[in-house]
Amino acid sequence: MGEENRNLFGDIVPEDDGKLIKLSGSIESIIYANEENGYMVCDLGTDDDDLITITGIMPYVGEGDSLIVYGEWKHNPKYGRQFVVKQYERYMPADASAILRYLSSGAIKGIGKKTALKIVEEFGDNTLDVLENHPDWLSDIPGISLKKAKQICEDFKAKAGIRSAMMFFRDFFGAATTVKIYKRWGSAAIDIAKSDPYRLCDEIDGIGFERADSMAMRLGIEKDSYSRLISGVTHVLKYNAAQNGHVCLPREKLIPASARLLEAEETQINTVIDDMIAMGRLKYSRFNETVYLYDNFAYECEKYIAEKLDLIDKVCPAVSTSDANIFIENEERKNGFSYAVMQKKAIISALENGVMLLTGGPGTGKTTIVKALLDIFSSMDMKVALAAPTGRAAKRLSEATSHEARTIHRLLEFEYSTEDGDRPGFRRNETDLLEENVVIIDESSMIDNILMSSLLRAIKPGARVILIGDADQLPSVGAGNVLHDLLECGRFATIRLNEIFRQAQQSLIITNAHKINRGEMPRLDVKDNDFFFLARNTDEEIAYTVTDLYKNRLPRTYGAQTVGNIQVITPSRKGDAGTDNLNVLIQSALNPPNSKRREHKHRERVFREGDKVMQIKNNYEIDWTREDDETGTGIFNGDIGTILRIDSFNECMEIVFDDRHVTYDFSMLEDLEHAYAITVHKSQGCEYPIVIIPLYRAPSMLLTKNLFYTAVTRAQRMVILVGRADVAEAMVSNTHTSARYTCLKQRLLVK
């Protein structure tokens, strides 16, 4: 490495390459400050006696601070010319008068103007040394106790520490990530990162193995370091959980995958895995002569699911068959109709068992059974919790049953204040159980291992669990295949509904969905029902027609019924008819640039007021409010909302997800994308009045029967297929499903 350019304080400063402008001065006022990510808008009084507005990530900067900032001038459409800070340095005042001005500004907690004057009169030019190294000396000043003196000095050190951290980490991460690191480890952050950079990917959200590994290589960490090998093996497990849904991996799969990633010998990885098991860093299970390896959390979740379901099924008191039949007869008299044979069996099974699984496609009467069970359990004075994995699914369930339905997160009372203070969790758990005697969960195919484990921890022994879902839908986005495993193990009472009821038979959406599920070609020739096919040959033609349907043809034909009710669902993100391109086309057609609508460009995306957007990653921290002043936390993967307002000055935007209002900093836009068109996987658990499905050539792994089936069953009132009939034929005949490594089924079989 060449000789680094440093200032008088030993800090590395950027080379003057003509790209960044250098300014210096002191902070006159703070206009806006976000304590979470360090973003600030300030007035800087420059050494040339100008007053300018600067913006950027500048954590712990306060009024009176002296700064050297590096950045560029930009024009804000609303607020005019601003200086955008890319890098900055804060330097401490050198003499007593400068120190007094700095402390009088309120930069240090516990020091106001009067206290600042007392301190500087006592210690003069040595004041900052006292604050850093001699907190007990401050307690000699009248009005400052020893406790307060220590608090003052801790705050001073924290501000000095974040400055050092910003200087050290800026070569590896952005300022917002550095703030996260400093909040986690404080003044020890640099030492921890230097000694073991791989702790970053274990403990700091947003830093994966690749980024930590890149930092480690630049710090001179050897490729065969033990810490790197352990972190790499852990990364392979976590990557496969996040990307492929695997709860665990067979040992013979994990070893070569880790060796390739780490450029190591398989024998070396084999030894590392043995050591990790011995140290308690990995868990394993052996079934059918295969050894499956887990990270600890995944192992505990799967083990707990099997144990708790077994317990619930054994200890829940059963209702006798004769009593169940009486309840059914009462329901039939009250409602004026008779239940079908399988519906009666389902009701009886739910009353007789602690755990019951109910599965079936659209139009098979699942909702009718739920309504009957709600009435019956109510007549037995039993409290019932009705829930679903997503907000849209919960809302739909509530409307269909006239009974309050909540998301599972809301049922479990999600919070972000667990024991270690920085991990998401649920208030409802083993120590604070749900009061309900019955827990009914719809759309259970969407539930992954972590969420199922959390749910079961909150259910009291003696309660009963009823899981409802369509086994032929795509599996959960998160790791696991819970509903499939429970159905396959045969341990619990299971009712499979196959009969399509007469009213449902009138819907071509439902009859075609069942055809697809049986591997048969759907009817594409009917023009006067709720399922239409528009033949188009090229991807460009498909994309044009989809956009025209969205903007012109459907609104012209159906009027107000289409407002907010159209959703495009595609097999893939890529290609002219994939979500990436369709979102650009539809946004340009529906919500083009307009002087009355503010916008903000983030990477390649332009977000505009009025845009339909989707959260693509669980964010457990973000706060939301409803118009009735109810507050909560968390916006989750797949939640769809609308941008109401963009505030370029404060670098944030307001988005409403259903009825939850949320403020997004621009630094969070990495987790947001447009949602005029979404993939089938992102549509799980949701229903939309009108669904448009482009049919175009894509990789065969994306053109499968259950993906086609899932897309069609997302529609409530209308499906429009646009594209090639031969693609539809290929999808219904492609029964490929990606196997997921999970041992839940095997654990339940040995119970």
XYZ file of C-alpha atoms in Angstrom:
751
model
C 0.000 0.000 0.000
C 1.188 3.535 -0.724
C 1.720 6.204 1.882
C -1.611 7.435 3.229
C -2.570 11.092 3.417
C -3.215 12.019 7.074
C -4.176 15.204 8.860
C -2.671 16.629 12.042
C -4.829 14.301 14.126
C -3.541 11.164 12.392
C -6.792 10.619 10.483
C -6.735 9.342 6.908
C -8.186 11.952 4.556
C -9.258 11.535 0.948
C -6.851 12.311 -1.832
C -7.759 15.473 -3.717
C -8.813 13.778 -6.943
C -11.094 16.520 -8.134
C -14.242 14.536 -7.378
C -14.952 15.618 -3.794
C -15.055 19.215 -2.589
C -13.543 20.040 0.809
C -15.176 22.507 3.207
C -14.518 23.291 6.858
C -16.401 25.130 9.556
C -18.620 24.592 12.597
C -22.211 23.424 13.009
C -24.469 26.391 13.702
C -27.763 24.474 13.989
C -29.249 20.993 13.556
C -32.271 21.052 11.246
C -32.996 17.315 11.276
C -31.349 14.291 12.921
C -32.209 10.585 12.689
C -30.688 8.843 15.706
C -31.133 5.385 14.187
C -28.934 5.790 11.118
C -27.070 9.030 11.816
C -28.564 10.979 8.893
C -28.529 14.720 9.531
C -29.379 18.053 7.940
C -27.328 20.899 9.424
C -26.359 24.508 8.880
C -22.571 24.780 8.619
C -20.856 28.100 9.220
C -17.799 27.836 6.991
C -14.378 29.311 7.642
C -15.176 31.730 4.787
C -18.146 33.093 6.794
C -20.772 31.432 4.566
C -23.767 29.605 6.011
C -24.619 26.478 3.993
C -26.916 23.490 4.417
C -25.142 20.136 4.550
C -26.788 16.688 4.500
C -25.496 13.153 5.011
C -24.690 10.408 7.513
C -22.942 12.242 10.377
C -23.733 10.404 13.613
C -23.277 12.183 16.950
C -22.475 15.528 15.339
C -23.794 18.396 17.459
C -24.086 22.161 17.401
C -20.712 23.770 17.898
C -18.773 20.848 16.409
C -15.913 21.775 14.086
C -15.974 19.716 10.890
C -14.050 19.093 7.721
C -16.516 17.715 5.169
C -15.916 16.162 1.755
C -18.754 15.974 -0.729
C -20.485 17.625 -3.653
C -23.063 20.275 -4.369
C -26.520 19.116 -5.422
C -29.733 20.939 -6.225
C -32.788 19.863 -4.225
C -36.014 20.660 -6.166
C -37.723 21.871 -3.000
C -34.928 23.195 -0.783
C -32.427 24.463 -3.317
C -28.661 24.109 -3.254
C -27.255 21.715 -0.641
C -23.887 20.169 0.091
C -24.116 16.373 0.253
C -21.477 14.987 2.627
C -19.751 11.773 1.526
C -17.030 11.781 4.222
C -16.333 13.963 7.196
C -13.953 14.543 10.067
C -14.713 16.170 13.384
C -11.842 17.816 15.200
C -11.839 18.915 18.809
C -11.442 22.604 19.719
C -7.920 23.444 20.848
C -8.139 26.388 23.278
C -10.329 27.270 26.230
C -12.589 29.721 24.374
C -13.262 27.219 21.581
C -13.849 24.454 24.126
C -16.336 26.655 25.986
C -18.284 27.322 22.786
C -18.289 23.591 21.992
C -19.506 22.493 25.443
C -22.040 25.342 25.697
C -23.746 24.075 22.522
C -25.168 21.053 24.342
C -22.990 18.642 22.360
C -22.311 16.602 25.522
C -25.252 15.307 27.546
C -25.360 16.769 31.044
C -23.436 19.946 30.181
C -25.363 23.161 29.695
C -24.003 26.699 29.357
C -23.536 27.297 33.089
C -21.925 23.939 33.713
C -19.690 24.404 30.673
C -18.441 27.729 32.047
C -17.653 26.176 35.437
C -15.734 23.289 33.844
C -13.686 25.477 31.500
C -12.905 28.002 34.264
C -11.580 25.115 36.339
C -9.584 23.187 33.717
C -8.970 25.641 30.867
C -7.136 24.203 27.869
C -6.947 20.800 29.608
C -10.740 20.396 29.758
C -11.009 17.763 27.025
C -8.261 15.659 28.595
C -10.168 15.748 31.878
C -13.389 14.697 30.172
C -11.647 11.755 28.540
C -9.368 10.541 31.326
C -10.327 11.978 34.728
C -14.100 11.862 35.337
C -13.594 12.002 39.118
C -12.025 15.486 38.806
C -15.318 16.858 37.484
C -17.076 15.916 40.727
C -15.006 18.567 42.535
C -17.069 21.210 40.748
C -20.177 22.285 42.713
C -23.355 20.777 41.247
C -21.635 17.805 39.574
C -21.941 14.545 41.473
C -19.575 11.645 40.834
C -22.408 9.781 39.047
C -23.120 12.755 36.801
C -19.405 13.237 36.146
C -19.097 9.649 34.931
C -22.165 10.050 32.692
C -20.717 13.224 31.155
C -17.400 11.541 30.437
C -19.063 8.418 28.988
C -21.027 10.567 26.539
C -17.878 12.463 25.562
C -16.008 9.186 24.940
C -18.928 7.802 22.918
C -18.799 10.767 20.579
C -15.054 10.434 20.244
C -15.471 6.697 19.681
C -17.954 7.010 16.829
C -15.562 9.464 15.177
C -12.780 6.882 15.306
C -15.137 4.158 14.104
C -16.270 6.263 11.156
C -12.660 6.821 10.158
C -11.732 3.131 10.476
C -14.784 1.513 8.859
C -15.309 3.977 6.023
C -12.908 1.986 3.846
C -15.125 -1.092 4.241
C -18.743 -0.026 4.814
C -21.101 2.895 4.442
C -21.763 5.310 7.277
C -25.155 3.800 8.162
C -23.591 0.351 8.602
C -20.836 1.855 10.738
C -23.499 3.316 13.020
C -24.956 -0.195 13.475
C -21.521 -1.591 14.321
C -20.802 1.154 16.828
C -24.204 0.775 18.482
C -23.513 -2.938 18.920
C -20.005 -2.748 20.387
C -19.356 0.884 21.254
C -15.737 1.892 21.753
C -14.638 -1.753 21.376
C -15.897 -1.911 17.770
C -12.543 -1.338 16.067
C -10.664 -3.829 18.244
C -13.327 -6.492 17.735
C -13.389 -5.999 13.974
C -9.600 -6.147 13.742
C -9.287 -9.297 15.842
C -12.176 -11.180 14.212
C -13.924 -9.491 11.272
C -16.199 -12.523 10.911
C -18.089 -11.542 14.053
C -19.583 -8.794 11.912
C -21.578 -11.227 9.764
C -22.746 -13.104 12.866
C -23.878 -10.106 14.883
C -24.530 -7.137 12.569
C -27.644 -7.211 10.409
C -26.871 -6.454 6.773
C -23.239 -7.612 6.811
C -22.976 -10.989 5.119
C -20.028 -13.336 4.925
C -18.788 -11.859 1.647
C -18.483 -8.332 3.058
C -16.841 -9.503 6.271
C -14.514 -11.737 4.245
C -13.525 -8.860 1.981
C -12.690 -6.771 5.036
C -10.706 -9.631 6.558
C -8.629 -10.081 3.405
C -7.790 -6.357 3.352
C -6.771 -6.573 7.009
C -4.410 -9.417 6.184
C -6.371 -12.311 7.734
C -5.179 -15.625 6.276
C -7.565 -17.611 4.064
C -7.141 -20.716 6.208
C -7.749 -18.915 9.507
C -9.915 -20.956 11.816
C -12.379 -18.125 12.320
C -12.847 -17.797 8.549
C -13.481 -21.523 8.073
C -16.071 -21.620 10.872
C -17.799 -18.514 9.569
C -17.837 -19.911 6.016
C -19.483 -23.183 7.055
C -22.106 -21.240 9.011
C -22.670 -18.984 5.999
C -23.358 -21.948 3.693
C -26.066 -23.190 6.079
C -27.667 -19.767 6.462
C -27.452 -18.972 2.747
C -29.239 -22.211 1.864
C -31.903 -21.487 4.461
C -32.546 -17.996 3.063
C -32.260 -18.775 -0.656
C -33.372 -22.406 -0.969
C -35.542 -23.004 2.091
C -33.313 -25.727 3.569
C -33.576 -26.072 7.355
C -30.464 -28.274 7.367
C -28.014 -29.831 4.926
C -26.717 -33.406 4.622
C -23.118 -33.533 5.726
C -22.048 -34.824 2.308
C -23.593 -31.674 0.730
C -22.277 -29.167 3.270
C -18.634 -30.248 3.051
C -18.052 -29.719 -0.716
C -20.171 -26.528 -0.785
C -18.115 -25.041 2.056
C -14.843 -26.168 0.491
C -15.724 -24.425 -2.787
C -16.658 -21.200 -1.039
C -13.560 -21.141 1.157
C -11.139 -22.581 -1.412
C -10.174 -25.195 1.160
C -9.652 -28.952 1.176
C -12.681 -31.088 2.007
C -10.676 -32.936 4.683
C -10.012 -29.574 6.344
C -13.727 -28.674 6.274
C -14.602 -32.104 7.648
C -12.325 -31.481 10.637
C -13.758 -28.005 11.166
C -17.312 -29.412 11.203
C -16.307 -31.988 13.831
C -14.826 -29.201 15.932
C -17.918 -27.010 15.519
C -20.119 -29.881 16.722
C -17.824 -30.428 19.711
C -17.888 -26.695 20.531
C -21.693 -26.564 20.255
C -21.564 -24.337 17.151
C -23.452 -26.918 15.053
C -26.113 -29.512 15.788
C -26.773 -32.718 13.889
C -29.443 -35.399 13.473
C -29.144 -38.820 11.861
C -32.044 -40.314 9.912
C -31.824 -43.255 7.496
C -28.026 -43.294 7.715
C -27.792 -39.650 6.636
C -26.299 -37.033 8.952
C -28.050 -33.632 8.702
C -26.272 -30.536 10.012
C -28.007 -27.435 11.424
C -27.114 -24.126 12.901
C -28.245 -24.111 16.520
C -31.316 -21.924 16.111
C -32.706 -23.908 13.163
C -32.201 -27.146 15.073
C -33.979 -25.901 18.188
C -36.927 -24.587 16.135
C -37.485 -27.877 14.301
C -37.076 -29.962 17.454
C -39.505 -27.749 19.350
C -42.175 -27.932 16.615
C -42.179 -31.738 16.756
C -42.224 -31.893 20.551
C -44.910 -29.239 21.093
C -47.291 -30.563 18.426
C -46.952 -34.032 19.919
C -47.731 -32.621 23.384
C -50.741 -30.600 22.201
C -52.208 -33.585 20.386
C -51.852 -35.828 23.453
C -53.131 -33.541 26.220
C -55.990 -31.675 24.516
C -59.365 -32.928 25.822
C -61.487 -34.489 23.071
C -65.147 -33.828 22.355
C -67.029 -37.096 21.847
C -68.292 -37.979 18.368
C -71.886 -38.034 19.594
C -71.577 -34.528 21.042
C -69.856 -33.342 17.858
C -72.771 -34.663 15.781
C -75.214 -32.765 17.994
C -73.245 -29.551 17.432
C -73.356 -30.154 13.672
C -77.111 -30.763 13.693
C -77.642 -27.529 15.616
C -75.553 -25.618 13.062
C -77.482 -27.133 10.164
C -80.844 -26.176 11.708
C -79.644 -22.638 12.396
C -78.196 -22.087 8.904
C -80.844 -23.964 6.943
C -78.505 -26.256 4.998
C -76.676 -29.568 5.407
C -72.925 -29.974 5.428
C -71.288 -32.301 2.928
C -69.857 -35.592 4.189
C -66.230 -34.392 4.243
C -67.194 -31.119 5.864
C -68.858 -33.028 8.708
C -65.762 -35.187 9.056
C -63.616 -32.077 9.269
C -65.769 -30.525 12.003
C -65.785 -33.760 14.017
C -62.034 -34.183 13.568
C -61.373 -30.644 14.818
C -63.432 -31.347 17.944
C -61.918 -34.749 18.640
C -58.217 -33.920 18.220
C -55.636 -31.554 19.639
C -54.044 -31.032 16.228
C -56.038 -31.148 12.996
C -54.928 -30.416 9.427
C -57.450 -29.256 6.844
C -56.338 -28.982 3.238
C -58.090 -28.413 -0.056
C -58.127 -26.240 -3.143
C -60.381 -23.249 -3.899
C -64.138 -23.800 -3.775
C -63.932 -26.918 -1.578
C -65.610 -25.372 1.452
C -62.770 -24.632 3.865
C -64.263 -21.285 4.923
C -67.663 -22.888 5.594
C -65.962 -25.289 8.000
C -64.151 -22.469 9.784
C -67.411 -20.560 10.286
C -69.057 -23.661 11.722
C -66.168 -24.253 14.113
C -66.257 -20.636 15.287
C -69.946 -20.995 16.147
C -69.463 -24.351 17.866
C -66.474 -23.308 19.962
C -68.294 -20.108 20.913
C -71.284 -22.161 22.131
C -68.803 -24.138 24.269
C -67.507 -20.865 25.817
C -64.083 -21.472 24.285
C -61.934 -18.544 23.192
C -60.749 -18.795 19.593
C -57.785 -17.084 17.938
C -58.104 -16.767 14.169
C -54.911 -15.831 12.325
C -52.964 -15.969 9.062
C -49.331 -15.295 8.090
C -49.976 -12.062 6.137
C -52.089 -8.967 6.676
C -54.011 -9.456 3.441
C -54.782 -13.090 4.261
C -55.928 -12.112 7.754
C -58.152 -9.353 6.358
C -59.709 -11.724 3.829
C -60.304 -14.352 6.536
C -61.923 -11.769 8.797
C -64.271 -10.635 6.013
C -65.209 -14.216 5.100
C -65.971 -15.341 8.676
C -67.197 -12.085 10.301
C -64.740 -12.868 13.089
C -61.604 -10.885 13.957
C -58.538 -12.391 12.309
C -55.016 -11.183 13.016
C -51.630 -11.774 11.533
C -49.575 -14.312 13.464
C -47.124 -11.525 14.335
C -49.919 -9.447 15.823
C -51.418 -12.439 17.630
C -48.055 -13.101 19.273
C -47.551 -9.375 19.995
C -44.353 -8.754 18.112
C -41.833 -6.490 19.817
C -38.244 -5.399 19.434
C -37.145 -5.350 23.058
C -35.929 -8.821 23.896
C -33.273 -9.739 26.445
C -30.262 -8.756 24.358
C -31.980 -5.569 23.238
C -31.381 -5.818 19.512
C -33.237 -8.883 18.291
C -36.864 -9.154 17.215
C -39.147 -11.346 19.268
C -42.663 -11.943 20.526
C -44.103 -11.022 23.897
C -46.285 -14.098 23.794
C -44.155 -17.180 24.477
C -43.667 -19.902 27.100
C -43.689 -17.325 29.891
C -46.744 -15.412 28.650
C -49.077 -17.891 26.940
C -52.080 -17.048 24.789
C -55.402 -17.274 26.630
C -57.256 -18.860 23.694
C -58.414 -22.473 23.872
C -58.407 -22.845 20.086
C -55.938 -21.480 17.540
C -57.016 -21.620 13.878
C -54.393 -20.662 11.286
C -55.289 -20.152 7.618
C -52.810 -20.181 4.703
C -50.597 -22.538 6.709
C -48.527 -23.469 3.662
C -46.830 -20.073 4.109
C -45.597 -20.750 7.640
C -41.868 -21.433 7.924
C -40.095 -23.213 10.763
C -39.182 -20.106 12.727
C -42.714 -18.689 12.724
C -44.286 -22.073 13.538
C -41.914 -22.537 16.453
C -42.746 -19.059 17.777
C -46.485 -19.723 17.436
C -46.350 -23.047 19.258
C -44.313 -21.583 22.117
C -47.243 -19.293 22.895
C -49.987 -21.961 22.813
C -50.900 -23.411 26.187
C -51.068 -27.188 26.701
C -54.705 -28.261 26.531
C -55.503 -25.865 23.690
C -56.143 -27.219 20.204
C -54.475 -26.217 16.933
C -56.223 -26.278 13.541
C -54.010 -25.655 10.520
C -55.748 -24.847 7.249
C -54.042 -24.547 3.901
C -53.651 -25.706 0.360
C -50.954 -28.362 0.228
C -50.463 -27.777 -3.507
C -49.408 -24.142 -3.126
C -45.779 -23.107 -3.202
C -43.934 -23.685 0.090
C -43.064 -20.895 2.516
C -40.577 -18.208 1.553
C -38.614 -18.903 4.744
C -36.837 -22.152 5.543
C -38.946 -25.257 6.071
C -41.971 -26.954 4.562
C -44.129 -27.229 7.648
C -47.587 -28.017 6.275
C -46.199 -30.505 3.748
C -44.146 -32.280 6.452
C -47.113 -32.482 8.826
C -49.345 -33.926 6.118
C -46.683 -36.396 4.993
C -45.858 -37.758 8.450
C -49.429 -39.011 9.014
C -49.211 -38.339 12.756
C -52.148 -35.971 12.993
C -55.795 -36.022 12.024
C -56.042 -34.848 8.416
C -58.992 -33.991 6.203
C -58.438 -33.454 2.465
C -61.286 -31.695 0.648
C -61.654 -32.577 -3.029
C -65.293 -31.808 -3.892
C -65.906 -28.508 -5.674
C -69.272 -27.120 -4.595
C -71.942 -26.205 -7.126
C -71.625 -22.452 -6.715
C -67.855 -22.653 -7.107
C -68.282 -24.766 -10.249
C -69.673 -21.698 -11.997
C -66.258 -20.040 -11.717
C -63.767 -20.894 -14.426
C -61.021 -19.611 -12.101
C -61.801 -22.444 -9.690
C -62.419 -25.197 -12.230
C -59.324 -24.243 -14.216
C -57.231 -24.121 -11.034
C -58.235 -27.697 -10.254
C -57.488 -28.731 -13.835
C -54.004 -27.258 -13.533
C -53.497 -29.018 -10.217
C -54.428 -32.347 -11.829
C -51.936 -31.696 -14.627
C -54.624 -30.893 -17.201
C -54.716 -27.992 -19.624
C -57.071 -25.189 -18.450
C -59.926 -24.014 -20.685
C -58.586 -21.099 -22.718
C -61.450 -20.742 -25.200
C -64.215 -19.304 -22.983
C -64.943 -15.603 -23.545
C -67.815 -14.873 -21.152
C -66.634 -16.042 -17.732
C -63.983 -14.953 -15.236
C -60.962 -16.589 -16.913
C -59.588 -15.189 -20.189
C -56.678 -15.948 -22.481
C -55.121 -13.394 -24.828
C -52.656 -15.012 -27.239
C -49.413 -13.109 -27.821
C -46.216 -14.507 -29.298
C -43.265 -12.340 -28.309
C -42.259 -11.065 -24.893
C -42.505 -7.499 -26.180
C -46.115 -8.087 -27.309
C -46.938 -9.671 -23.958
C -45.473 -6.727 -22.032
C -47.318 -4.182 -24.206
C -50.657 -5.993 -23.783
C -50.252 -6.350 -20.008
C -49.526 -2.622 -19.689
C -52.472 -1.736 -21.950
C -54.817 -3.957 -19.928
C -53.674 -2.336 -16.687
C -53.940 1.255 -17.908
C -56.675 1.267 -20.554
C -58.689 -1.816 -21.408
C -59.728 -3.003 -17.953
C -60.553 0.476 -16.564
C -62.487 1.287 -19.758
C -64.579 -1.894 -19.441
C -65.026 -2.206 -15.679
C -64.579 1.377 -14.476
C -64.114 2.000 -10.774
C -64.014 -1.743 -10.036
C -60.423 -1.793 -11.270
C -59.038 1.007 -9.073
C -56.406 -0.550 -6.835
C -57.654 -4.022 -7.723
C -55.312 -5.146 -10.518
C -52.218 -7.218 -9.818
C -49.771 -8.564 -12.387
C -48.174 -11.846 -11.256
C -45.281 -13.298 -13.253
C -43.111 -16.416 -13.004
C -39.841 -14.473 -13.127
C -38.176 -11.121 -12.540
C -36.154 -11.284 -15.744
C -37.023 -10.718 -19.406
C -39.236 -8.210 -21.197
C -42.321 -9.701 -19.529
C -40.695 -10.147 -16.109
C -41.416 -7.993 -13.085
C -38.360 -5.736 -13.479
C -39.327 -4.503 -16.943
C -43.107 -4.570 -16.402
C -42.810 -2.345 -13.343
C -40.968 0.259 -15.392
C -43.536 0.106 -18.209
C -46.606 0.185 -15.971
C -45.201 2.979 -13.797
C -44.513 5.030 -16.943
C -48.079 4.439 -18.120
C -49.930 4.921 -14.821
C -47.721 7.283 -12.872
C -45.412 9.176 -15.266
C -43.207 12.111 -14.219
C -45.320 15.017 -13.064
C -44.296 18.365 -11.599
C -46.938 17.911 -8.887
C -45.595 14.525 -7.804
C -42.225 14.427 -6.096
C -39.846 11.599 -6.852
C -36.542 10.137 -5.689
C -34.078 7.987 -7.603
C -32.454 5.107 -5.737
C -29.949 3.171 -7.798
C -31.847 2.260 -10.987
C -35.332 2.799 -9.543
C -37.294 6.029 -9.529
C -39.804 6.141 -6.672
C -42.653 8.585 -7.228
C -45.559 9.733 -5.074
C -48.511 7.474 -5.893
C -46.334 4.455 -6.749
C -47.355 0.965 -5.689
C -44.456 -0.590 -3.763
C -43.552 -3.782 -1.908
C -41.324 -4.468 1.088
C -38.990 -7.313 0.105
C -37.342 -8.065 3.448
C -38.695 -8.390 6.978
C -38.078 -5.168 8.903
C -38.863 -5.817 12.544
C -37.790 -2.380 13.789
C -39.817 0.061 11.708
C -42.706 1.799 13.498
C -46.177 2.241 12.032
C -49.322 4.076 13.078
C -52.968 3.767 12.123
C -55.451 6.617 11.799
C -57.078 5.490 15.070
C -53.677 6.172 16.732
C -52.904 2.480 17.199
C -49.154 1.926 16.909
C -47.033 -1.105 16.200
C -43.742 -2.336 14.828
C -42.735 -4.301 11.747
C -43.299 -4.295 7.982
C -42.737 -7.683 6.416
C -41.604 -9.348 3.230
C -44.431 -9.144 0.674
C -46.350 -6.246 2.262
C -47.685 -3.935 -0.485
C -48.292 -0.222 -0.029
C -48.538 3.163 -1.746
C -46.114 6.089 -1.527
C -48.084 9.030 -0.137
C -45.366 11.652 0.242
C -41.664 12.098 -0.551
C -39.675 14.546 1.561
C -36.353 15.182 -0.180
C -35.149 17.651 2.435
C -35.437 15.154 5.298
C -34.626 12.275 2.925
C -37.653 10.155 3.785
C -40.979 9.086 2.371
C -44.358 8.204 3.857
C -45.915 4.919 2.721
C -49.252 3.400 3.685
C -49.492 -0.403 3.847
C -53.226 -1.124 3.961
C -53.978 1.182 6.911
C -50.491 1.315 8.485
C -48.593 4.550 7.921
C -44.805 4.236 7.870
C -41.908 6.645 7.375
C -38.994 5.264 5.344
C -35.575 6.883 5.372
C -33.937 6.919 1.958
C -31.279 4.632 3.460
C -33.967 1.917 3.733
C -34.957 1.933 0.061
C -32.791 -1.102 -0.658
C -35.636 -3.158 0.837
C -38.330 -1.579 -1.348
C -39.317 -2.181 -4.967
C -42.239 -1.409 -7.240
C -45.218 -3.743 -7.034
C -47.315 -3.144 -10.137
C -45.950 -6.554 -11.133
C -44.733 -9.131 -8.592
C -43.463 -12.704 -8.776
C -45.686 -15.645 -7.885
C -43.540 -16.321 -4.823
C -44.214 -12.799 -3.517
C -47.973 -13.232 -4.046
C -48.314 -16.138 -1.619
C -51.044 -15.771 0.962
C -52.656 -12.864 -0.865
C -55.700 -12.558 -3.088
C -56.435 -9.818 -5.602
C -59.716 -9.041 -7.390
C -58.105 -9.052 -10.866
C -54.936 -10.973 -11.715
C -52.995 -10.697 -14.994
C -50.512 -13.538 -15.626
C -47.945 -13.189 -18.439
C -47.058 -16.569 -20.003
C -43.618 -16.393 -21.580
C -40.571 -18.598 -21.863
C -38.462 -18.753 -18.706
C -36.201 -21.323 -17.008
C -38.087 -24.623 -16.531
C -37.619 -24.451 -12.763
C -39.933 -21.406 -12.818
C -42.513 -22.854 -15.223
C -44.031 -25.477 -12.947
C -47.497 -26.767 -12.257
C -47.684 -25.629 -8.646
C -46.368 -22.162 -9.559
C -49.084 -21.857 -12.243
C -51.688 -23.159 -9.790
C -50.573 -20.710 -7.091
C -50.755 -17.762 -9.503
C -54.283 -18.602 -10.694
C -55.607 -19.145 -7.164
C -54.517 -15.616 -6.150
C -57.484 -14.205 -8.142
C -60.876 -13.486 -6.593
C -62.930 -12.217 -9.546
C -60.912 -12.421 -12.770
C -57.837 -14.040 -14.310
C -56.345 -12.885 -17.609
C -53.560 -14.979 -19.144
C -51.478 -13.083 -21.703
C -49.001 -14.926 -23.875
C -48.312 -18.365 -25.267
C -50.540 -21.432 -24.971
C -47.506 -23.709 -25.301
C -46.049 -22.146 -22.122
C -49.284 -23.008 -20.288
C -48.982 -26.590 -21.602
C -45.370 -26.788 -20.437
C -46.311 -25.563 -16.963
C -49.167 -28.007 -16.337
C -46.956 -30.930 -17.383
C -43.947 -29.808 -15.289
C -44.415 -31.430 -11.881
C -40.930 -30.562 -10.674
C -40.730 -29.250 -7.126
C -37.553 -28.192 -5.387
C -36.926 -30.570 -2.485
C -36.183 -28.929 0.841
C -33.913 -30.483 3.416
C -35.913 -30.720 6.619
C -36.236 -33.488 9.219
C -39.545 -32.447 10.782
C -41.369 -35.365 9.171
C -38.772 -37.854 10.453
C -38.873 -36.396 13.970
C -42.635 -36.805 14.115
C -42.497 -40.360 12.773
C -40.361 -41.479 15.716
C -42.686 -39.939 18.310
